[in-house]
Every structure is written in C-alpha cells, then in structure tokens.
Tab-separated table of C-alpha atoms in Angstrom:
chain	number	residue	atom	x	y	z
E	1	MET	CA	-44.796	-28.629	26.986
E	2	SER	CA	-46.586	-25.539	25.029
E	3	GLY	CA	-47.980	-22.633	26.663
E	4	VAL	CA	-46.556	-22.757	29.801
E	5	THR	CA	-47.031	-19.787	31.933
E	6	ILE	CA	-44.572	-18.188	34.746
E	7	HIS	CA	-47.311	-18.997	37.717
E	8	GLN	CA	-47.593	-22.505	36.294
E	9	VAL	CA	-44.092	-22.823	36.742
E	10	ALA	CA	-44.118	-21.006	40.278
E	11	ALA	CA	-46.644	-23.551	41.585
E	12	ALA	CA	-44.685	-26.565	40.180
E	13	ALA	CA	-41.594	-24.924	41.919
E	14	GLY	CA	-43.530	-24.504	45.305
E	15	VAL	CA	-42.444	-20.666	44.835
E	16	SER	CA	-44.043	-17.121	43.744
E	17	ALA	CA	-43.995	-16.010	40.492
E	18	SER	CA	-41.713	-12.968	41.218
E	19	THR	CA	-38.882	-15.537	42.769
E	20	VAL	CA	-39.390	-17.448	39.219
E	21	SER	CA	-38.794	-13.706	37.576
E	22	ASN	CA	-35.886	-12.866	39.562
E	23	VAL	CA	-34.641	-16.346	38.441
E	24	LEU	CA	-34.961	-15.495	34.606
E	25	ASN	CA	-33.376	-12.196	35.415
E	26	GLY	CA	-30.714	-13.013	37.260
E	27	ARG	CA	-31.951	-11.682	40.542
E	28	THR	CA	-30.349	-14.272	42.346
E	29	ASP	CA	-27.701	-13.132	44.778
E	30	ARG	CA	-29.888	-13.535	48.000
E	31	MET	CA	-31.587	-16.333	46.599
E	32	GLN	CA	-30.672	-19.450	48.780
E	33	ALA	CA	-29.086	-22.245	46.704
E	34	ALA	CA	-31.661	-25.293	46.798
E	35	THR	CA	-34.172	-22.501	45.513
E	36	LEU	CA	-32.541	-21.621	42.551
E	37	ALA	CA	-31.628	-25.271	41.498
E	38	ARG	CA	-35.294	-26.125	41.905
E	39	VAL	CA	-36.371	-23.519	39.923
E	40	GLU	CA	-34.233	-23.925	36.847
E	41	GLN	CA	-35.002	-27.503	37.142
E	42	THR	CA	-38.756	-26.931	36.651
E	43	ILE	CA	-38.053	-24.321	34.090
E	44	GLU	CA	-35.924	-27.070	32.072
E	45	ARG	CA	-38.681	-29.725	32.955
E	46	LEU	CA	-41.643	-27.678	31.637
E	47	SER	CA	-39.611	-26.057	28.839
E	48	TYR	CA	-40.990	-22.567	29.765
E	49	ARG	CA	-40.040	-19.941	27.482
E	50	PRO	CA	-40.773	-16.351	28.512
E	51	ASN	CA	-42.771	-14.224	26.398
E	52	ARG	CA	-40.751	-11.745	25.009
E	53	ALA	CA	-43.813	-9.309	23.893
E	54	ALA	CA	-45.426	-9.940	27.404
E	55	ARG	CA	-41.958	-9.235	28.837
E	56	MET	CA	-41.830	-5.602	26.606
E	57	LEU	CA	-44.898	-4.653	28.120
E	58	ARG	CA	-44.362	-4.995	31.091
E	59	THR	CA	-40.746	-3.521	31.166
E	60	GLY	CA	-40.535	-1.303	28.016
E	61	ARG	CA	-37.309	-3.346	27.278
E	62	ILE	CA	-35.866	-6.919	25.861
E	63	LYS	CA	-32.353	-8.091	26.507
E	64	VAL	CA	-31.531	-7.522	23.029
E	65	ILE	CA	-28.726	-5.062	22.175
E	66	GLY	CA	-28.111	-3.999	18.360
E	67	LEU	CA	-24.745	-4.413	16.601
E	68	ILE	CA	-24.385	-1.700	14.019
E	69	VAL	CA	-21.023	-2.469	11.925
E	70	PRO	CA	-20.106	-1.116	8.777
E	71	SER	CA	-20.347	-4.277	6.717
E	72	VAL	CA	-19.700	-7.931	7.654
E	73	ALA	CA	-17.689	-8.199	3.919
E	74	ASN	CA	-14.803	-7.594	6.067
E	75	PRO	CA	-14.275	-10.639	8.481
E	76	PHE	CA	-13.396	-8.186	11.406
E	77	TRP	CA	-16.568	-7.012	11.923
E	78	GLY	CA	-17.969	-11.206	11.609
E	79	ALA	CA	-15.282	-12.047	13.896
E	80	LEU	CA	-16.586	-9.040	16.341
E	81	ALA	CA	-20.106	-9.811	15.822
E	82	ARG	CA	-19.402	-13.574	16.751
E	83	GLU	CA	-17.047	-12.484	20.136
E	84	LEU	CA	-19.776	-10.204	21.515
E	85	GLU	CA	-22.637	-12.355	21.057
E	86	ALA	CA	-21.310	-15.395	22.640
E	87	ILE	CA	-20.469	-13.036	25.842
E	88	ALA	CA	-24.017	-11.451	25.310
E	89	LEU	CA	-25.514	-14.855	25.223
E	90	ALA	CA	-23.899	-15.902	28.144
E	91	GLU	CA	-25.613	-12.803	29.882
E	92	GLY	CA	-28.660	-13.766	28.607
E	93	TYR	CA	-28.563	-11.016	26.080
E	94	HIS	CA	-29.411	-11.573	22.371
E	95	VAL	CA	-27.720	-9.515	19.736
E	96	LEU	CA	-29.472	-7.903	16.750
E	97	LEU	CA	-26.628	-7.389	13.897
E	98	CYS	CA	-27.154	-4.322	11.317
E	99	ASN	CA	-25.046	-3.102	8.342
E	100	SER	CA	-24.767	0.516	7.823
E	101	GLU	CA	-21.883	1.024	5.074
E	102	ARG	CA	-20.915	4.127	7.451
E	103	ASP	CA	-24.244	5.815	6.048
E	104	PRO	CA	-25.734	7.828	8.926
E	105	ALA	CA	-28.735	7.980	7.957
E	106	ARG	CA	-28.920	4.066	7.650
E	107	GLU	CA	-27.804	4.196	10.824
E	108	LEU	CA	-30.337	6.485	12.317
E	109	LYS	CA	-33.175	4.431	10.625
E	110	TYR	CA	-31.575	0.977	12.315
E	111	GLY	CA	-31.613	3.050	15.635
E	112	GLU	CA	-34.972	4.306	15.371
E	113	GLU	CA	-36.224	0.554	14.402
E	114	LEU	CA	-34.089	-0.990	17.341
E	115	LEU	CA	-35.516	1.439	20.048
E	116	ALA	CA	-39.008	1.253	18.561
E	117	ASP	CA	-38.700	-3.031	19.218
E	118	GLY	CA	-37.869	-2.508	22.702
E	119	VAL	CA	-34.055	-2.821	22.430
E	120	SER	CA	-32.576	-0.267	24.753
E	121	GLY	CA	-28.718	-0.689	23.899
E	122	VAL	CA	-26.518	-0.215	20.369
E	123	VAL	CA	-22.721	-0.662	19.746
E	124	LEU	CA	-21.509	1.416	16.808
E	125	CYS	CA	-19.016	0.893	14.981
E	126	SER	CA	-18.749	3.088	11.931
E	127	SER	CA	-15.927	5.484	13.742
E	128	LEU	CA	-17.665	8.700	12.075
E	129	PRO	CA	-16.203	11.828	13.636
E	130	SER	CA	-19.567	13.120	14.542
E	131	LEU	CA	-22.443	11.371	16.343
E	132	GLU	CA	-24.733	14.262	15.660
E	133	HIS	CA	-26.990	12.353	13.460
E	134	VAL	CA	-27.763	9.488	16.823
E	135	GLU	CA	-28.057	12.224	19.394
E	136	PRO	CA	-31.799	12.023	19.097
E	137	LEU	CA	-31.722	8.393	19.820
E	138	LEU	CA	-29.809	9.165	22.985
E	139	SER	CA	-31.935	12.000	24.135
E	140	ARG	CA	-34.821	9.134	23.743
E	141	GLY	CA	-32.859	6.799	26.114
E	142	LEU	CA	-31.215	4.565	23.795
E	143	LYS	CA	-27.492	3.613	25.459
E	144	MET	CA	-24.936	3.556	23.076
E	145	VAL	CA	-21.082	2.457	23.265
E	146	ALA	CA	-18.909	3.410	20.110
E	147	PHE	CA	-16.574	1.173	19.031
E	148	ASP	CA	-13.262	1.548	17.264
E	149	ARG	CA	-13.481	5.131	17.917
E	150	THR	CA	-11.774	7.433	20.592
E	151	ALA	CA	-14.104	10.251	22.213
E	152	GLN	CA	-14.159	13.361	20.521
E	153	ALA	CA	-14.567	16.515	21.284
E	154	GLY	CA	-18.852	17.166	21.214
E	155	ASP	CA	-19.508	13.478	22.202
E	156	PRO	CA	-22.577	13.117	24.244
E	157	PRO	CA	-21.309	13.040	27.742
E	158	SER	CA	-22.900	9.847	28.450
E	159	LEU	CA	-21.013	7.894	25.417
E	160	ALA	CA	-18.343	5.167	26.388
E	161	SER	CA	-15.888	5.230	23.483
E	162	ILE	CA	-13.500	1.957	23.205
E	163	SER	CA	-10.713	1.470	20.606
E	164	VAL	CA	-7.810	0.167	19.826
E	165	ASP	CA	-5.035	2.666	19.542
E	166	ASN	CA	-4.916	2.769	16.024
E	167	ALA	CA	-2.156	5.400	15.718
E	168	MET	CA	0.126	3.146	17.748
E	169	GLY	CA	-0.894	0.156	15.242
E	170	ALA	CA	-0.016	1.911	12.570
E	171	GLU	CA	3.563	3.262	13.915
E	172	LEU	CA	4.251	-0.505	14.763
E	173	ALA	CA	3.430	-1.232	11.406
E	174	THR	CA	5.654	1.694	9.328
E	175	ARG	CA	8.919	1.233	12.100
E	176	HIS	CA	9.048	-2.717	11.303
E	177	LEU	CA	9.248	-1.721	7.636
E	178	LEU	CA	11.637	1.310	8.288
E	179	GLU	CA	13.782	-1.534	10.646
E	180	LEU	CA	13.911	-3.424	7.334
E	181	GLY	CA	15.016	-1.028	5.215
E	182	HIS	CA	12.355	0.341	3.466
E	183	ARG	CA	12.003	4.092	2.708
E	184	ARG	CA	9.649	4.096	0.046
E	185	ILE	CA	6.677	2.937	1.929
E	186	ALA	CA	2.794	3.139	0.902
E	187	PHE	CA	-0.307	3.858	2.956
E	188	VAL	CA	-3.482	2.789	1.056
E	189	SER	CA	-7.032	2.957	2.478
E	190	GLY	CA	-10.372	4.076	0.984
E	191	SER	CA	-11.367	7.227	2.824
E	192	VAL	CA	-9.904	8.359	5.561
E	193	ASN	CA	-12.716	10.521	6.740
E	194	SER	CA	-13.402	8.263	9.907
E	195	VAL	CA	-11.963	8.470	13.312
E	196	ASN	CA	-9.830	5.214	13.243
E	197	ARG	CA	-8.380	5.357	9.909
E	198	ARG	CA	-7.631	9.520	10.065
E	199	GLU	CA	-5.363	7.807	13.744
E	200	ARG	CA	-3.830	5.237	11.366
E	201	LEU	CA	-2.563	7.717	9.095
E	202	ARG	CA	-1.133	9.816	11.564
E	203	GLY	CA	0.302	6.963	12.972
E	204	PHE	CA	2.023	6.031	9.651
E	205	ARG	CA	3.169	9.593	9.296
E	206	ALA	CA	4.452	9.573	13.016
E	207	ALA	CA	6.643	6.929	11.825
E	208	LEU	CA	8.116	8.184	9.280
E	209	GLU	CA	8.890	11.571	10.766
E	210	GLU	CA	10.792	9.724	13.734
E	211	ALA	CA	13.094	8.072	11.005
E	212	GLY	CA	13.957	11.361	9.474
E	213	LEU	CA	11.840	11.171	6.438
E	214	ASP	CA	9.294	13.748	5.431
E	215	PRO	CA	5.990	12.582	5.801
E	216	ALA	CA	4.852	15.033	2.731
E	217	ASP	CA	6.793	13.013	0.368
E	218	ALA	CA	5.181	9.559	1.602
E	219	THR	CA	2.700	8.083	-1.015
E	220	VAL	CA	-0.586	8.149	0.280
E	221	TRP	CA	-2.776	6.485	-2.261
E	222	PRO	CA	-5.256	8.492	-4.063
E	223	GLY	CA	-8.016	6.376	-2.700
E	224	ALA	CA	-7.855	7.989	0.684
E	225	ASP	CA	-9.167	11.222	-0.928
E	226	THR	CA	-12.380	9.687	-2.150
E	227	THR	CA	-15.935	9.735	-0.284
E	228	GLU	CA	-15.891	5.624	-0.543
E	229	PHE	CA	-14.569	3.690	2.556
E	230	GLY	CA	-14.429	0.489	0.565
E	231	ASP	CA	-15.467	-1.746	3.413
E	232	LYS	CA	-17.148	-3.694	1.002
E	233	ASP	CA	-14.757	-4.265	-1.452
E	234	ALA	CA	-11.186	-3.633	0.591
E	235	ALA	CA	-9.334	-6.558	-1.444
E	236	GLU	CA	-10.076	-4.958	-4.843
E	237	LEU	CA	-9.297	-1.640	-3.518
E	238	GLY	CA	-5.914	-2.619	-2.426
E	239	ARG	CA	-5.457	-5.022	-5.304
E	240	ASN	CA	-6.017	-1.690	-7.801
E	241	ALA	CA	-3.725	0.477	-5.438
E	242	ALA	CA	-0.442	-1.946	-5.822
E	243	ARG	CA	-1.301	-2.392	-9.818
E	244	GLU	CA	-0.926	1.392	-10.345
E	245	LEU	CA	1.405	2.087	-7.614
E	246	LEU	CA	4.186	-0.647	-8.756
E	247	SER	CA	3.748	0.509	-12.450
E	248	GLY	CA	4.557	4.055	-11.373
E	249	PRO	CA	7.905	5.857	-11.963
E	250	ARG	CA	8.533	5.612	-8.172
E	251	PRO	CA	7.177	2.304	-7.105
E	252	PRO	CA	6.986	1.659	-3.371
E	253	THR	CA	8.834	-1.247	-1.797
E	254	ALA	CA	6.617	-1.913	1.072
E	255	PHE	CA	2.734	-1.135	2.000
E	256	VAL	CA	1.014	-0.161	5.010
E	257	ALA	CA	-2.392	-0.847	4.236
E	258	ILE	CA	-5.818	0.161	6.325
E	259	ASN	CA	-6.966	-3.188	7.020
E	260	ASP	CA	-5.891	-6.863	6.368
E	261	MET	CA	-8.859	-7.566	3.464
E	262	CYS	CA	-6.898	-4.432	1.560
E	263	ALA	CA	-3.292	-6.173	2.558
E	264	ILE	CA	-4.534	-9.072	0.897
E	265	GLY	CA	-5.624	-7.417	-1.991
E	266	ILE	CA	-2.433	-5.822	-2.421
E	267	CYS	CA	-0.373	-9.070	-2.242
E	268	ARG	CA	-2.597	-10.186	-5.163
E	269	GLY	CA	-1.987	-6.501	-6.941
E	270	ALA	CA	1.581	-6.772	-6.418
E	271	LYS	CA	1.251	-10.503	-8.192
E	272	ASP	CA	-0.037	-8.949	-11.051
E	273	ALA	CA	2.515	-6.300	-11.620
E	274	GLY	CA	5.231	-9.833	-11.895
E	275	ARG	CA	6.331	-8.996	-7.574
E	276	THR	CA	5.606	-11.565	-4.576
E	277	ALA	CA	4.886	-10.360	-1.326
E	278	GLY	CA	7.168	-11.331	0.887
E	279	ARG	CA	10.240	-11.091	-1.404
E	280	ASP	CA	9.737	-8.525	-4.148
E	281	VAL	CA	7.511	-5.952	-2.053
E	282	SER	CA	6.628	-6.089	1.933
E	283	VAL	CA	2.574	-5.483	3.007
E	284	VAL	CA	1.589	-4.981	6.398
E	285	GLY	CA	-2.169	-5.112	7.291
E	286	PHE	CA	-4.232	-4.483	10.139
E	287	ASP	CA	-6.752	-6.668	12.482
E	288	ASP	CA	-5.332	-10.046	12.504
E	289	ILE	CA	-8.211	-11.746	10.844
E	290	LEU	CA	-8.530	-15.341	10.693
E	291	LEU	CA	-7.629	-15.383	6.924
E	292	ALA	CA	-4.459	-13.556	7.949
E	293	ASP	CA	-2.566	-16.672	9.073
E	294	LEU	CA	-4.061	-18.714	6.189
E	295	PHE	CA	-3.515	-16.796	3.432
E	296	GLU	CA	0.082	-17.079	1.409
E	297	PRO	CA	2.156	-15.555	2.059
E	298	PRO	CA	0.957	-15.299	5.646
E	299	LEU	CA	0.397	-11.792	6.407
E	300	THR	CA	2.664	-9.483	8.498
E	301	THR	CA	-0.331	-7.530	10.552
E	302	VAL	CA	-1.256	-5.396	13.445
E	303	ARG	CA	-3.511	-7.550	16.161
E	304	GLN	CA	-6.465	-5.819	17.479
E	305	PRO	CA	-7.275	-7.987	20.576
E	306	LEU	CA	-11.291	-8.866	19.772
E	307	PRO	CA	-12.072	-10.811	22.792
E	308	GLU	CA	-10.609	-8.137	25.374
E	309	MET	CA	-12.531	-5.697	23.284
E	310	ALA	CA	-16.047	-7.203	23.038
E	311	ALA	CA	-15.681	-8.007	26.483
E	312	GLU	CA	-15.350	-4.470	27.761
E	313	THR	CA	-17.840	-3.322	24.929
E	314	PHE	CA	-20.421	-5.495	26.227
E	315	GLN	CA	-19.973	-4.910	29.795
E	316	GLN	CA	-19.987	-0.873	29.549
E	317	LEU	CA	-23.052	-1.323	27.540
E	318	ARG	CA	-24.739	-3.800	30.079
E	319	ALA	CA	-23.486	-1.175	32.802
E	320	ARG	CA	-25.785	1.629	31.101
E	321	ILE	CA	-28.937	-0.320	29.987
E	322	GLU	CA	-29.264	-2.071	33.861
E	323	SER	CA	-28.062	0.724	36.266
E	324	ALA	CA	-28.094	4.297	36.644
E	325	PRO	CA	-26.738	6.598	33.865
E	326	SER	CA	-22.660	6.903	34.078
E	327	ALA	CA	-20.687	9.205	32.716
E	328	GLY	CA	-18.907	8.395	29.658
E	329	ARG	CA	-15.448	6.366	29.421
E	330	SER	CA	-12.591	6.268	26.724
E	331	LEU	CA	-10.604	3.285	26.691
E	332	LEU	CA	-7.711	2.450	24.671
E	333	ILE	CA	-6.097	-0.859	24.330
E	334	ARG	CA	-2.647	-1.513	23.052
E	335	PRO	CA	-2.229	-3.392	20.001
E	336	ARG	CA	0.236	-5.764	18.740
E	337	LEU	CA	2.418	-6.576	15.464
E	338	VAL	CA	2.321	-9.905	14.592
E	339	VAL	CA	5.554	-10.794	11.944
E	340	ARG	CA	4.694	-13.430	9.694
E	341	GLU	CA	6.259	-13.540	6.237
E	342	SER	CA	4.751	-10.867	3.735
E	343	THR	CA	7.282	-8.636	4.963
E	344	ALA	CA	11.260	-8.727	4.456
E	345	PRO	CA	14.364	-6.676	4.141
E	346	VAL	CA	14.485	-4.146	0.783
E	347	PRO	CA	15.360	-6.884	-2.104
E	348	ALA	CA	18.945	-6.032	-3.375
E	349	SER	CA	17.371	-5.370	-6.659
E	350	SER	CA	15.399	-2.730	-5.911
E	351	PRO	CA	16.047	0.530	-7.001
E	352	ALA	CA	17.862	3.327	-4.317
E	353	GLN	CA	15.622	3.910	-1.836
E	354	THR	CA	15.531	8.061	-1.936
E	355	GLY	CA	15.080	9.732	1.412
E	356	ALA	CA	17.473	6.805	3.362
E	357	VAL	CA	19.423	8.022	6.477
E	358	THR	CA	22.791	7.400	5.376
E	359	ASP	CA	24.970	7.524	8.561
E	360	GLY	CA	26.703	4.388	7.676
E	361	GLN	CA	24.176	1.742	9.459
E	362	THR	CA	23.206	-1.452	7.036
E	363	PRO	CA	19.268	-2.299	6.779
E	364	ALA	CA	18.351	-3.719	9.571
E	365	GLN	CA	17.478	-7.183	9.484
E	366	THR	CA	14.341	-8.949	9.949
E	367	PRO	CA	12.525	-10.505	12.710
E	368	ALA	CA	12.541	-14.258	12.876
E	369	GLN	CA	9.211	-15.296	10.673
E	370	THR	CA	7.504	-17.039	13.154
E	371	ASP	CA	4.766	-14.864	14.363
E	372	ALA	CA	6.827	-12.955	16.342
E	373	VAL	CA	4.369	-10.487	18.426
E	374	THR	CA	5.710	-7.130	19.521
E	375	ASP	CA	3.768	-4.689	21.116
E	376	GLY	CA	6.319	-1.328	20.902
E	377	GLN	CA	5.670	-0.877	24.790
E	378	THR	CA	7.115	1.497	26.467
E	379	PRO	CA	7.765	1.845	30.394
E	380	ALA	CA	4.755	4.188	30.993
E	381	GLN	CA	2.148	2.568	28.784
E	382	THR	CA	-0.422	0.087	29.517
E	383	ASP	CA	-2.731	-2.605	28.034
E	384	ALA	CA	-5.641	-0.003	28.524
E	385	VAL	CA	-5.784	3.467	29.231
E	386	THR	CA	-8.730	5.153	30.191
C-alpha cells in the first residue's frame, strides 16, 4: 500500500498520530505493551514508511550519521563501517560512508554536506593532530566523535575521543620480537603525521629502550618522513620497504608494520628478496583484519577490539545527538597481541645481532603458534581508561 500517512496509521490502530510518532522514534518507555504491539502491527500491515524529507522539515535532522574514514582500501575501515552500521541500524539510524584520504579540506567538505542534509553527528577517523579545520562545523551544531585518536590539547571541549592504546599495541609487538631474540627491528609506515601513528612509533621506541637498546639506532623506514599516509596502497608500501631494507648492508630480522595491509606487503617483499616470513624474517601487523588469519603465513598482529570500539563510538555519538550537550570524554581501550605464524626466533643463519644485551641469556623461545593472545596487562591496567 503506497502513500500511507501517519494519520491513516493512527486511525487504523485507534491511537493518535503522536502515539505513532512516539513508536517510530523509540519513545515507548511509558507506553502500554498492547498499544505498542498494535501500532507496530499496523505499521507493518500498511507498509508505512516515514517521509524522511517531511521529518527533516519538522525536526531539522534525520536519523542518519556520517562516518568519515581515511580509505576503505584498508579493510580495517570497511570492518569498522560494518560494525558501526549494524549497531546503528538496530537503533533506527543509518550510516553514510565517506572516504577522506586524511585530507582536511575533503573532511570539511563532507562535513558541510552532511550537515546541510540534516545529519547531526559524524564519526571522524583520520586521527589528524589538529581538528581546527572542522571547528566551524562544531560551532554550527554538528556532533562529532573522533575515532582512533586520543584527546589532544586544544580539542573542542565537547569532543569525544575513542581509541585503542596505540602506544601499548606497538610495545606489545616490539616486545614480542625482542623476546624472540631479534635486535635489528624495523618500523615501517607511511607518514607518521597522525596521532595514532605517532603513538605507535613512540611505543616501538619505548620497547627498544626498555630492552636496553638505543631507539636512535633503530631503523624507521624513510617512508615515515613523507607526507603520504599510504592508506590506499599500504601493501605496496610495505613491499617496497622490505625490498629496500633487506637489500641493505644491515638487513633487519624483524618488522613492526603500521597496519596489517602493510605487514602483508612486507611478507611479499621479503619473498621478493628471497626470504620467507615466519622463518627468515619476522613480521608483526596491527589491527587483526580478517585477512590476517587467512594470509600465508597467518599474521601475528595487534588486535583492535572493533565490536567494543564501534559500540562505544555509536553510544557516545548518539548521546550527543539526542541529549543535552555533554563534556568531552576520552576512552582508551587495551589492544591484544595475537601470535600466529609470521614471527619466530632469529634464524641461526642470520648475521650477528648488534645491540643485543649479552648477559649470558639465550634468546627467548617463541610462544606456541596457536593464535595465542596476550595483552601485556599489569595489575593497574583496565580494559578501558577514561
């Protein structure tokens, strides 16, 4: 049945139009169960669909949120979109996806268009150090949650920030390689001019220093000094890095990659250089995308708990859209190391490891390669730090 109005639904259900509106908008806390069931059955029987344009004219907004990611070429962002959309749909919201390539001008343009279309809230995932470019949108009422970005000095007071502990994740990855006896460990990334990547580099260096190694001597692939983030071609970036570093005078025996796609590229680059990941060189990724377990060798990686992060992100954004303005909140979630088959002890045939701490200890043996999960937890740590 087409062209059904809210008043026709109300008449058929024997209630007022405002009661039908309350059902459509989830305001049913004080509604009798029989009334709610009757209205829902009538809506279904008449195939009633609210007019979104009319709703926007009445309220100035629609139940749609924006999701601005760097690029879904990285499967991590596609997985986040899937998780967030499932949660949003269950709560009556829809999600519009935008790819920004971490370009501030592009993010501003998307935000302006979403706001003009009645969208009240956006999840921003670029993790840029400054959000100055989106402050005009916030001043016009757009609600925003920054994902994969810890709160920074100068952030708008109403901004919520949700992130995995990126520094801890990189520390877990690097410690794992150190425990396997590796000392020549390379950090591979595109530009580190984002909050999350800087924190991962900081965690990498902190783990080296903790082991008695000089972080200044560590290999950080020059790609990290560029202005290109490599979100669209992270695998090729990793492949090029491995080819270059493994052909150098002091080739690393292990790699910490900025994300899983980069790690997969490093494994391929190692093969190009005549080496096998998980045997001749060790590789650790970050994210634990679906491909990580399907790749050969299965990838040791740092897992981001996406379902938990997506749920918290939606709840924080929804609260800002539907309730009175609230102060910003920064939530830090613990990552976990998933040990698979792309890491192993230093091969006996590898050249001597410089910078090793030689106190008579033998290199630590690898943990069982059975998707072992470790979180590096100390008694003072909790799963979420606010």
